[in-house]
Short mmCIF file of C-alpha atoms in Angstrom, two decimals:
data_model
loop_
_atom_site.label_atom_id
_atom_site.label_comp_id
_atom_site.label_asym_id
_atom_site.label_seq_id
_atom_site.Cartn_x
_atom_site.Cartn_y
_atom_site.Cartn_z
CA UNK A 283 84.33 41.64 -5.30
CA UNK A 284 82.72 44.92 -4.41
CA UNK A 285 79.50 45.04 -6.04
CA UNK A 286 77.33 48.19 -7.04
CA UNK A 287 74.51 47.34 -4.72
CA UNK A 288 77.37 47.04 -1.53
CA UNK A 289 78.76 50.33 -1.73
CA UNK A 290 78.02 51.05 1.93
CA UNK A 291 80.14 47.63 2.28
CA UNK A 292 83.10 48.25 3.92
CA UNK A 293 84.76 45.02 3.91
CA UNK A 294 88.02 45.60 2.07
CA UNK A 295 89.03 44.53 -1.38
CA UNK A 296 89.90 40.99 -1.93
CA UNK A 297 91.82 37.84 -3.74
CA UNK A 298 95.27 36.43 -4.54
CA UNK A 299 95.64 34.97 -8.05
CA UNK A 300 98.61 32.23 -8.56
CA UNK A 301 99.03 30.81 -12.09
CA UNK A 302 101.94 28.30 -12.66
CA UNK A 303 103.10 27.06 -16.59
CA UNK A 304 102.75 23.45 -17.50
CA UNK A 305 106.99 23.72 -17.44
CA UNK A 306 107.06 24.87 -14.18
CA UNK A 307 104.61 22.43 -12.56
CA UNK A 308 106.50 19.27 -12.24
CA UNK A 309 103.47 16.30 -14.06
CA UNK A 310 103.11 18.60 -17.25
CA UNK A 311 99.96 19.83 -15.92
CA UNK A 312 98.75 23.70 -16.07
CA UNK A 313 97.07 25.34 -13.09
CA UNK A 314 95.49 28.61 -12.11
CA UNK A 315 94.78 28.85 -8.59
CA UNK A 316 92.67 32.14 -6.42
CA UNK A 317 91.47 32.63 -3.29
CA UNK A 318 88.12 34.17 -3.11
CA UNK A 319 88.32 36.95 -0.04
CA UNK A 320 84.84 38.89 1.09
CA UNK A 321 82.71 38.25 3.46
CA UNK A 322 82.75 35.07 6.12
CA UNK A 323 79.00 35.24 5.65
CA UNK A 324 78.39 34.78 1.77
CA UNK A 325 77.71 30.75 1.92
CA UNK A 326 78.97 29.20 -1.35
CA UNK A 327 76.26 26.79 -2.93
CA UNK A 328 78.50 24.39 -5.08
CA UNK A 329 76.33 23.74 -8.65
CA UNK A 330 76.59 21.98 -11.84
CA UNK A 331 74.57 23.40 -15.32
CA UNK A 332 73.63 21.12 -17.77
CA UNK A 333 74.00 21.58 -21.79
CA UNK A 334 71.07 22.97 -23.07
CA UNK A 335 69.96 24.46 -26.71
CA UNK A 336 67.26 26.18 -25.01
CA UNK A 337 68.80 28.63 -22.40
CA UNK A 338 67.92 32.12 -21.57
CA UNK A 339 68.46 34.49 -24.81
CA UNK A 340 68.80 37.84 -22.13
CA UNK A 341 70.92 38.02 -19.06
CA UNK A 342 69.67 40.20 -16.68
CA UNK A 343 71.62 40.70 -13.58
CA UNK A 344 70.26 40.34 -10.10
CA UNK A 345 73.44 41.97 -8.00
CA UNK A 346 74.28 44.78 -10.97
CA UNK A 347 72.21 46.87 -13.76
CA UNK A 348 73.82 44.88 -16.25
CA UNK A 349 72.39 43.21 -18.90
CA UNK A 350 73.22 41.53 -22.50
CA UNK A 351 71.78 39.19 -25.14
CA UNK A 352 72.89 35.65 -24.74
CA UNK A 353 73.69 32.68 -27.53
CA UNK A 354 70.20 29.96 -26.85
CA UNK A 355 72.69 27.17 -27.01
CA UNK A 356 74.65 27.04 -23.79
CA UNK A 357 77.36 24.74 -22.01
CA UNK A 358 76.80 22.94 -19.15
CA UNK A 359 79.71 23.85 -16.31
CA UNK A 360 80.23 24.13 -12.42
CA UNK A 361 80.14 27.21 -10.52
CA UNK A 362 80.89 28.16 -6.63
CA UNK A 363 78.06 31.22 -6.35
CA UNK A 364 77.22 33.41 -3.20
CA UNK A 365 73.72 31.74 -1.89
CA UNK A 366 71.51 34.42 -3.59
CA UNK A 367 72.97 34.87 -6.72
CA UNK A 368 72.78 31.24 -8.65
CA UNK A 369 72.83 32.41 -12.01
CA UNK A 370 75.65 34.91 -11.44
CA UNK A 371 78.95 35.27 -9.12
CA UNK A 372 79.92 32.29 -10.81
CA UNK A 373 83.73 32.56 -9.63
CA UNK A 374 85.24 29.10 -10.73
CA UNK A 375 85.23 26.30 -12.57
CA UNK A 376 85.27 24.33 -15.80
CA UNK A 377 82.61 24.16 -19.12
CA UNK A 378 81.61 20.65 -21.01
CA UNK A 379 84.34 21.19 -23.23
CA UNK A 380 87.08 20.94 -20.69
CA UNK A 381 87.84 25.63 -20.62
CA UNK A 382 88.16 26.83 -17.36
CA UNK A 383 87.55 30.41 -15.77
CA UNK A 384 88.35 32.36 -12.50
CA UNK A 385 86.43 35.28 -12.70
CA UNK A 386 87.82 37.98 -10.94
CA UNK A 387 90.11 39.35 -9.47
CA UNK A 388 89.79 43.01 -8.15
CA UNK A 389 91.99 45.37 -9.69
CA UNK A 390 91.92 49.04 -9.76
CA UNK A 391 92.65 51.45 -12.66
CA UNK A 392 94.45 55.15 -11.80
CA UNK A 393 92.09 57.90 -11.14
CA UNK A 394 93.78 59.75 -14.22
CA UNK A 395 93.07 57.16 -17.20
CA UNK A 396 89.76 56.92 -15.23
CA UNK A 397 88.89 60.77 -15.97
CA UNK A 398 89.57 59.64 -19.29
CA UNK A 399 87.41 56.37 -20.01
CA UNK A 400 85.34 55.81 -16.96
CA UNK A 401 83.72 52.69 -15.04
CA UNK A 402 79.98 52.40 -16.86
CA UNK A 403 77.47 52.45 -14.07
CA UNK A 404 75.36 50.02 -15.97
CA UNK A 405 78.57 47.88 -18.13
CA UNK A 406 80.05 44.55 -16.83
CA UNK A 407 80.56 44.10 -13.27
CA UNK A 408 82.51 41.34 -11.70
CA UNK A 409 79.49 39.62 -10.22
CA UNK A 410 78.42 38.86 -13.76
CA UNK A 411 81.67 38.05 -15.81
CA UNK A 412 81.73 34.18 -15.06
CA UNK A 413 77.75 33.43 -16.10
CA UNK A 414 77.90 35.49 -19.17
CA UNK A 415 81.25 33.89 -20.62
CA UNK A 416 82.38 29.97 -19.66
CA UNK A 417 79.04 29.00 -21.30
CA UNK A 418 80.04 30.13 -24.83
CA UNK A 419 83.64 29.34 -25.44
CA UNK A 420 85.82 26.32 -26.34
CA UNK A 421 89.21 27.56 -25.45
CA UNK A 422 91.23 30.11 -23.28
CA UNK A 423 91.91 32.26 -26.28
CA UNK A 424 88.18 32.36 -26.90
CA UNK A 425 87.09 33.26 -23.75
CA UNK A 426 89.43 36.06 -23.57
CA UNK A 427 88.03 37.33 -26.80
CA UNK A 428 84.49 36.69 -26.06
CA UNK A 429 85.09 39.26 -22.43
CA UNK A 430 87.09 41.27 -24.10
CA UNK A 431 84.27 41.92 -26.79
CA UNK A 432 81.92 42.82 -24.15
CA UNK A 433 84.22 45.21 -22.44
CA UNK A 434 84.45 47.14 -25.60
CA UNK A 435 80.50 47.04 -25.78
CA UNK A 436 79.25 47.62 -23.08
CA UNK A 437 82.06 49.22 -20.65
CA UNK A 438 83.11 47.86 -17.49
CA UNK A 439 81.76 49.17 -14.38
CA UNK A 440 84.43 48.21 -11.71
CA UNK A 441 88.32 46.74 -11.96
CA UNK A 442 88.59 42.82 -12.65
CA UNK A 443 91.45 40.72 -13.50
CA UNK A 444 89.62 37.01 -15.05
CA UNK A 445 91.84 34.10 -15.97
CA UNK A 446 91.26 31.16 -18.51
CA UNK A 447 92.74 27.82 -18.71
CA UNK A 448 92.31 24.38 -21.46
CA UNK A 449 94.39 21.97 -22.47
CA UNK A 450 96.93 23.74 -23.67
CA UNK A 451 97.35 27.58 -22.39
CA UNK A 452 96.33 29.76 -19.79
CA UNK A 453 95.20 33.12 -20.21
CA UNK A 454 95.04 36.20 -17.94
CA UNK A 455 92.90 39.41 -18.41
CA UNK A 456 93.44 42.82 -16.88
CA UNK A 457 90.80 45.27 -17.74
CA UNK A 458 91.89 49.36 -17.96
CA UNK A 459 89.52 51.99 -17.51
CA UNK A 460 86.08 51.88 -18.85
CA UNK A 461 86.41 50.56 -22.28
CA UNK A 462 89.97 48.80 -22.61
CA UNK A 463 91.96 45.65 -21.27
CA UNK A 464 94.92 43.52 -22.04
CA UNK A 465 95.35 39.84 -21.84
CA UNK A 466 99.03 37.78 -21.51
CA UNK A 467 99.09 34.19 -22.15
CA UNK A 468 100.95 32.40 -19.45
CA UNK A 469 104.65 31.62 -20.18
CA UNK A 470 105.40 27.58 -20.11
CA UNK A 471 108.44 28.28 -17.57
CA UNK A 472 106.83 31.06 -15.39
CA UNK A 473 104.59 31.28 -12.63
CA UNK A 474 102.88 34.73 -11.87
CA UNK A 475 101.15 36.21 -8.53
CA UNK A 476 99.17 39.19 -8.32
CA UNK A 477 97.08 40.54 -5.09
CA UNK A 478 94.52 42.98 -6.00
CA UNK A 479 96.57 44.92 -8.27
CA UNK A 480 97.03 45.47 -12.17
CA UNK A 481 100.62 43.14 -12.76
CA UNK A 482 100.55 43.62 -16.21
CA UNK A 483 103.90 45.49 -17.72
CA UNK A 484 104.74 44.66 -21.49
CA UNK A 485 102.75 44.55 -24.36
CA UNK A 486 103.85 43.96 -28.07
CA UNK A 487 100.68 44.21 -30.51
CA UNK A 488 102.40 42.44 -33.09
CA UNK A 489 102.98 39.45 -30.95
CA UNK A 490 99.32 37.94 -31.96
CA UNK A 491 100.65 34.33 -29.82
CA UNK A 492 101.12 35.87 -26.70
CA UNK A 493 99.52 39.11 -26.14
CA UNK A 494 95.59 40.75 -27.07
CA UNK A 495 94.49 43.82 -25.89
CA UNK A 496 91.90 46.77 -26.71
CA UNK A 497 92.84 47.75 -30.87
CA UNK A 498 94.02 51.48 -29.20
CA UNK A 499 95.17 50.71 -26.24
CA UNK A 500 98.49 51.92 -26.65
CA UNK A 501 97.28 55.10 -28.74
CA UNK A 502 94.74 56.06 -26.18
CA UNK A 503 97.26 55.98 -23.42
CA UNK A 504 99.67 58.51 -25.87
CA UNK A 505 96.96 60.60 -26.65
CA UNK A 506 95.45 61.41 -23.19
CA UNK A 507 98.57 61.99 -21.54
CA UNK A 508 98.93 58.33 -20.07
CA UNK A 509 101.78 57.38 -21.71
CA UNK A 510 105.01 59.15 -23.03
CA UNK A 511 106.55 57.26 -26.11
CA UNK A 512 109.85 59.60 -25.60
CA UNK A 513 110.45 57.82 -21.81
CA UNK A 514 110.90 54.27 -22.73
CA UNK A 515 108.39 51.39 -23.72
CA UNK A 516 104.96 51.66 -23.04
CA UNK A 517 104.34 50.05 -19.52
CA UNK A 518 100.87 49.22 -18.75
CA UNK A 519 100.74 48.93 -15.52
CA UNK A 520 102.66 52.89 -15.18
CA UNK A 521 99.75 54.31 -17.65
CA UNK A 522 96.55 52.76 -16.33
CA UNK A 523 96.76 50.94 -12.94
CA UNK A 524 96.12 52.49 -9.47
CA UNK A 525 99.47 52.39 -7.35
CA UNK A 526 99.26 54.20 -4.07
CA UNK A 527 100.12 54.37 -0.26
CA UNK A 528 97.63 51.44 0.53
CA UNK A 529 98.96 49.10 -2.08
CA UNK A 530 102.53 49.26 -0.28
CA UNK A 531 100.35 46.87 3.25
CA UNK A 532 97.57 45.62 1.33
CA UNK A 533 98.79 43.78 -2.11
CA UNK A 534 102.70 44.63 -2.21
CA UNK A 535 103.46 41.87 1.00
CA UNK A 536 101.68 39.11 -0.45
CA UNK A 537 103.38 39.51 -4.21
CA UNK A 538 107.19 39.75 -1.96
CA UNK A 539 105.84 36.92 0.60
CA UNK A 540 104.89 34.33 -2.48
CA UNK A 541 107.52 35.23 -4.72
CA UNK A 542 109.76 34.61 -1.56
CA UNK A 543 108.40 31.42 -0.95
CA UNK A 544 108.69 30.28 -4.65
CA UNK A 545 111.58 31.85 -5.51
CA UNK A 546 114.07 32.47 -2.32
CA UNK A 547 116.96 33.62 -4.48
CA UNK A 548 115.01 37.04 -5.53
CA UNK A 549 116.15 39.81 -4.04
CA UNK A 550 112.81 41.63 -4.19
CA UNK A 551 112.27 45.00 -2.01
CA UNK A 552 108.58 44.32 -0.38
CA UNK A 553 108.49 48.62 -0.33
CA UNK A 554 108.62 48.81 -3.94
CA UNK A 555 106.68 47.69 -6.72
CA UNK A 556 109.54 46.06 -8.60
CA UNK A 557 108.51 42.54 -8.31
CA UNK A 558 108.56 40.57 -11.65
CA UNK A 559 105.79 40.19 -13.78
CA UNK A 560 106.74 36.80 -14.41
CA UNK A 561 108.90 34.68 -12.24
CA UNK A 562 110.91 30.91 -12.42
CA UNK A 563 110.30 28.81 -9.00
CA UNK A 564 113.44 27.26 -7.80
CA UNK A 565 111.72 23.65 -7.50
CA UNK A 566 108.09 22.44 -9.24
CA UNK A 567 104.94 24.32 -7.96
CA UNK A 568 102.77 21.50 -8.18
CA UNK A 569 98.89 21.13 -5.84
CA UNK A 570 100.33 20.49 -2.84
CA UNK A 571 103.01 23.31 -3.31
CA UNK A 572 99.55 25.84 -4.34
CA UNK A 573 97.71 24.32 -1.44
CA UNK A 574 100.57 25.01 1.11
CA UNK A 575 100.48 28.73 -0.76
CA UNK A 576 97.08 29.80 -0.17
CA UNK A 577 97.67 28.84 3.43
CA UNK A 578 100.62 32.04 3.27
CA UNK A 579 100.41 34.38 5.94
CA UNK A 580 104.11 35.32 7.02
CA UNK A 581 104.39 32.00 8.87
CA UNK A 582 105.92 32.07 12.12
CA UNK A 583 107.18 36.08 11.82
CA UNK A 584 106.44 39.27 13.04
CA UNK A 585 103.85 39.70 10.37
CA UNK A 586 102.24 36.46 11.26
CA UNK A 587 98.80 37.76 12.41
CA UNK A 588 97.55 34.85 13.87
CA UNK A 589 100.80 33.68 15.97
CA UNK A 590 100.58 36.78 17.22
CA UNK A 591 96.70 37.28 17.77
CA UNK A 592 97.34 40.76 16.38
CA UNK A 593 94.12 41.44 13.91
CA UNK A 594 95.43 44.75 13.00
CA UNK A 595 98.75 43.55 11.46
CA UNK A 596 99.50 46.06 8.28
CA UNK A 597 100.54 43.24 6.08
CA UNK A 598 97.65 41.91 4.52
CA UNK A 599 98.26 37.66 4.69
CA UNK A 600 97.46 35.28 1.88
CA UNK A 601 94.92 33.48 3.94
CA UNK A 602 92.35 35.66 5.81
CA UNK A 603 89.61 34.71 7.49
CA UNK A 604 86.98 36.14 5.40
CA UNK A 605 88.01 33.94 2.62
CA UNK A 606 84.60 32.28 1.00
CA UNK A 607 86.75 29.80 -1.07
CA UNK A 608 89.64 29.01 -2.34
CA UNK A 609 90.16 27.17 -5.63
CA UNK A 610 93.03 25.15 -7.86
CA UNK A 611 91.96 24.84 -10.93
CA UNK A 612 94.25 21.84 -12.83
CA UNK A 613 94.41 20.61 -16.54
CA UNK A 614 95.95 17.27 -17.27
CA UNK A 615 95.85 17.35 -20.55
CA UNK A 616 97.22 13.24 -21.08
CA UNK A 617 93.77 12.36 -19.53
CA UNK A 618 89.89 12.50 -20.52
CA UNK A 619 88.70 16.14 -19.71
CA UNK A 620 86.16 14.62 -17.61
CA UNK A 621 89.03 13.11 -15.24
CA UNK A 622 91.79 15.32 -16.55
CA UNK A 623 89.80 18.97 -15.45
CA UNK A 624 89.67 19.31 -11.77
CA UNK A 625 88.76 22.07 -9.92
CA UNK A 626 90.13 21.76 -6.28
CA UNK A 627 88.24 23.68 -3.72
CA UNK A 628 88.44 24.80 0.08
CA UNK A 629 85.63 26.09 1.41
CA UNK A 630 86.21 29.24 4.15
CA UNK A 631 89.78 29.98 5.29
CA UNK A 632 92.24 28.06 3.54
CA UNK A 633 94.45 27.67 6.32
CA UNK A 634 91.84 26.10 8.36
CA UNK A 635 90.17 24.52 5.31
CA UNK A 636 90.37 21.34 3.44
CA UNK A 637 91.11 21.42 -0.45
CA UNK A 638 88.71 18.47 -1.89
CA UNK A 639 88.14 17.90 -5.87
CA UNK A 640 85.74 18.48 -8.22
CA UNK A 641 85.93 16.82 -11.49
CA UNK A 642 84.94 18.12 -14.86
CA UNK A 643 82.62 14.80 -15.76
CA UNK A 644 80.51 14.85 -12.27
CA UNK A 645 76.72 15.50 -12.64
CA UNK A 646 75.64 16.62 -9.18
CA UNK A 647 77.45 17.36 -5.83
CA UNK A 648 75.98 15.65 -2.29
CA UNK A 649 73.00 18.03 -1.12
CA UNK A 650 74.69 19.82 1.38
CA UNK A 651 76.94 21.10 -0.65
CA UNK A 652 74.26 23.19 -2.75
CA UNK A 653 72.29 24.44 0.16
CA UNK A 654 73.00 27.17 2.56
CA UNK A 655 72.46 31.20 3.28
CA UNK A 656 74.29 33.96 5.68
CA UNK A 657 72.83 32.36 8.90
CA UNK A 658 75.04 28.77 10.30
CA UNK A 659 72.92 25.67 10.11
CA UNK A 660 73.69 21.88 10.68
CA UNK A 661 73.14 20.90 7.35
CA UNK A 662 74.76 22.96 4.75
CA UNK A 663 78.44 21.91 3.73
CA UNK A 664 80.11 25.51 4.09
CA UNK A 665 79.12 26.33 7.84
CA UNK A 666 79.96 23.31 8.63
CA UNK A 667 83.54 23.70 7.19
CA UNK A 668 83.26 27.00 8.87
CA UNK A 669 82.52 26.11 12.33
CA UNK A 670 85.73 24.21 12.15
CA UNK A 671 87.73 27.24 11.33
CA UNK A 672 85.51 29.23 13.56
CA UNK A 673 86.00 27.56 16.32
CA UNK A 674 90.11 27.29 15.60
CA UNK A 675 90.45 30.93 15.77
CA UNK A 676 89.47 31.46 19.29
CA UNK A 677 92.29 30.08 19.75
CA UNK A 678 94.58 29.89 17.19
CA UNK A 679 98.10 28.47 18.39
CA UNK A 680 96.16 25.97 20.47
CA UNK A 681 93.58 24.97 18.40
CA UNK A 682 95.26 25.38 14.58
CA UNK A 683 97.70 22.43 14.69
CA UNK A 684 94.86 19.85 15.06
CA UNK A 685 93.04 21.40 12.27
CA UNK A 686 95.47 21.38 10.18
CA UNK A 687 96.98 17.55 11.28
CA UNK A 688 93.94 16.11 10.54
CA UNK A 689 92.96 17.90 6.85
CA UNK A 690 96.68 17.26 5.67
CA UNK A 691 95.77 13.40 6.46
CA UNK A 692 92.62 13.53 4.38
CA UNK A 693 94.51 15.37 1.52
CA UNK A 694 96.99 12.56 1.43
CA UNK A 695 94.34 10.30 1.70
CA UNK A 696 92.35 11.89 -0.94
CA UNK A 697 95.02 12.51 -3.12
CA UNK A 698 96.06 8.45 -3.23
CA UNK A 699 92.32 7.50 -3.33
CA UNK A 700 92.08 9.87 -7.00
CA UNK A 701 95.09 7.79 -8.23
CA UNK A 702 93.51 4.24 -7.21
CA UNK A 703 90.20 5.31 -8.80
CA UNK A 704 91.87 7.06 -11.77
CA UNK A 705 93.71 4.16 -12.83
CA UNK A 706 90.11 2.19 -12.58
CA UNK A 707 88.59 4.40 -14.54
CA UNK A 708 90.70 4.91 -17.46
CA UNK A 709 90.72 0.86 -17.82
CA UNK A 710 86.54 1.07 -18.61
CA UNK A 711 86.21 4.55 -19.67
CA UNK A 712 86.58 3.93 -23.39
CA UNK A 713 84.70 -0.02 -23.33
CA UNK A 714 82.09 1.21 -21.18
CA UNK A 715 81.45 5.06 -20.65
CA UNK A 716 78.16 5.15 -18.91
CA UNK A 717 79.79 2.52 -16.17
CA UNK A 718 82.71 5.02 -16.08
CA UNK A 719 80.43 8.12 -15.66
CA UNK A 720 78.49 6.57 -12.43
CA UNK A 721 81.66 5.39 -10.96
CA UNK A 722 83.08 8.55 -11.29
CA UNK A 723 79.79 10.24 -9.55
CA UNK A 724 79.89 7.73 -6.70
CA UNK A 725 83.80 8.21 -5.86
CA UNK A 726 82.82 12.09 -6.48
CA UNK A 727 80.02 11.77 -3.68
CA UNK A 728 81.92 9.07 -1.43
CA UNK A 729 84.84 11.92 -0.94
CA UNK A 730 82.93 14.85 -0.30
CA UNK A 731 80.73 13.73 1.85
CA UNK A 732 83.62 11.61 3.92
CA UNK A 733 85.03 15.22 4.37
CA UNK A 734 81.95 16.16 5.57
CA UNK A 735 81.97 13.51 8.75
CA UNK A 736 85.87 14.20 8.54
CA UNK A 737 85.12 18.30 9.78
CA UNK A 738 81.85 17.09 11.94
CA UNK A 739 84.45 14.73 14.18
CA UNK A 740 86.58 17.91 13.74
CA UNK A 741 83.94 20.39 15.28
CA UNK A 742 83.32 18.09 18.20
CA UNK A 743 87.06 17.35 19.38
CA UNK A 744 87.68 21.41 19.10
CA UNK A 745 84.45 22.08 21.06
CA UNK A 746 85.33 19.32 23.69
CA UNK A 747 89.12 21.04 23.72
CA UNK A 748 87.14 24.43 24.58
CA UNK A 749 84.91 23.01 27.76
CA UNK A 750 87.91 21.53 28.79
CA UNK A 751 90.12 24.54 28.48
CA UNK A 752 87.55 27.14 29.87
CA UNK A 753 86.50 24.80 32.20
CA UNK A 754 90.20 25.25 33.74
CA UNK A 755 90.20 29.11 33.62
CA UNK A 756 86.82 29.29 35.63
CA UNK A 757 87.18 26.47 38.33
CA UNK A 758 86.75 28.09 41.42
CA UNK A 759 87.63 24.86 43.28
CA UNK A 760 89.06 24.76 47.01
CA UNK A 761 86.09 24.88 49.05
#
């Protein structure tokens, strides 16, 4: 999430996006899952906005030039921002009335359609896409009109691919150019991956259920020279997306290595861009399938960077170390929103991390998890999830396995604790909400904060592993 103020910025581009159909899940449920992959040092402060009828009627954006009139009345919803930035950089989460966003993923339009409708210096940039939306709508489909809307208005000033999810569909957005987008709804059956990259292929404009895109989208890609109706169907992806030599290490891999691990029977060629837009797993691709996902990073190959201690491997893995966090974000749609909206989260690396939940009805998070800045401290929830991970990667092969032992325990743990206290829940929910609502902020509380002493203990057994280990390589004993 490159922003106009971090030009000079050199970290690299960042993200994987995995969406999976409420067919293809295994319980019915729908998820959209990204990884959010910058900068090790941008601590994520965990919040929760409350409705109001009051809010600010002007956004004005801190990280950005951008700026827009805003409705008074506002939503109340969760967001995962950088430390500095509460009011934008929102990145993921879900509204009071149970709609969902991931906002964004980086994406990159061809310098050609660019010389044709290019970024505004001043339009919508990523870091404000999530504040300026999930507020204001009351379903996927909304939210995709409501962003597209402003694209149109005001321009966009970098590439961003942005994702909504409800109770009943999930939506993806790919923005083109300055002024012009297109948004799929996610097929029941399908699951779809994309790494940094424009995915998109077909559009039909008269298929109103499954497809909405810029009104000339289509014509303005014939007229500039984009598109050629006498070579075949209009692809989006051919007339507007970027596709070059650094796509083939950076996004193609991770597209081949998930598709590979969802769907071993493809026969995809990781050299070529071929890859299906839209693809059917060969068994459910449930949370603990998404978890295992994010985790990706060419396990146990010759690509496997951190096997091999090799941080110059081409292939770009899944899971980096730079991640900030990583987030599932599930509907159930057979349950109260408040229950039934979760938004699972790992803070840092995912493959060092521990995915914990967030529900939709919760009214704060413990303190630590709201506090925090770029330099490590004791207190704050992320840096001390990423000392863990930190302190795994000086050694990897050594250290990784008890990482990774212990926070698959406290997922199983977790995961059976959610279905002893769902169960209680839904039997006082109706009878006695307000009972419901504090039980569901103490269980909230009592799990994040047990994760908390969980990566503490954690921190300590790696460090003692590390005086123990160098205390071997520097004994100078014999005397």
């Amino acid at each position: 999430m490159k922003t106009n103020k971090e030009k000079n910025h050199k970290l690299p581009s960042e993200c994987t996006t995995i969406i999976v159909g409420q067919e293809m899940t295994g319980d019915g449920s729908l998820i959209y899952g990204r990884s959010e992959d910058y900068d090790a040092m941008r601590c994520k402060n965990w919040l929760v906005f409350k409705d109001t009828d009051n809010g600010p009627e002007e956004f004005v954006a801190e990280d950005s030039p951008f700026r827009c009139p805003l409705p008074k009345k506002a939503m109340g919803y969760t967001a995962l921002p950088d430390y500095q930035y509460h009011h934008e950089w929102g990145s993921a989460g879900f509204n009071s009335a149970g709609v969902g966003e991931s906002s964004t993923e980086t994406i990159f339009s061809s310098e050609k359609a660019l010389k044709f409708d290019p970024y505004v210096e001043n339009g919508l940039s990523e870091n404000c896409t999530y504040n300026i939306v999930l507020p204001y709508i009351h379903s996927a489909r909304e939210g995709v009109e409501r962003l597209g809307k402003l694209i149109e208005q005001y321009g966009s000033a970098e590439g961003f691919g942005i994702g909504f999810i409800d109770d009943k569909e999930i939506w993806y957005l790919e923005n083109a150019c300055g002024h012009r987008w297109m948004a799929c709804r996610m097929p029941k059956d399908k699951y779809f991956v994309t790494g940094n990259q424009s995915r998109f292929r077909h559009y039909d404009p008269n298929d109103k259920e499954n497809y909405m895109a810029s009104a000339d989208l289509i014509e303005f890609a014939e007229r500039n020279g984009l598109y050629d109706p006498s070579k075949g169907e209009f692809d989006f992806h051919e007339a507007y997306a970027k596709d070059d030599i650094n796509d083939t290490t950076y996004n193609y891999p991770r597209v081949w290595g998930l598709q590979g691990l969802f769907s071993p029977k493809l026969k995809n060629d990781v050299t070529r861009n071929t890859f299906p837009v839209f693809a059917e797993a060969e068994k459910p691709i449930g949370i603990n399938a998404l978890r295992n996902a994010f985790r990706f990073h060419y396990d146990n190959t010759d690509h496997d960077p951190y096997l091999h201690n090799n941080g110059k491997e081409p292939w770009r893995p899944v899971s980096i170390f730079r991640t900030t966090q990583t987030h599932l974000l599930q509907v159930r749609p057979w349950l109260p929103k408040e229950i039934g909206c979760i938004t699972y989260v790992a803070n840092g690396m995912a493959d060092l991390g521990v995915f914990l939940p967030i529900y939709q009805g919760i009214r704060s998070f413990p303190e630590p998890y709201t506090i925090g800045n770029s330099h490590c401290d004791s207190r704050s929830a992320y840096w001390r999830f990423r000392k863990v991970m930190t302190l795994g990667m000086t050694n990897y092969n050594a250290y990784a396995p008890v990482i990774k032992e212990t926070y698959a325990r406290l997922e199983a743990e977790n995961d059976q604790r959610q279905k002893e206290f769902e169960e209680c829940y839904l039997g006082i929910c109706k009878s006695r909400p307000m009972e419901a609502m504090d039980m569901l902020q103490q269980f909230s509380d009592q799990i994040l904060n047990h994760a908390l002493q969980v990566a503490d203990d954690l921190a300590d057994e790696l460090f003692t592993r590390m005086t123990a280990d160098i205390q071997k390589e520097y004994l100078f004993h014999g005397a």
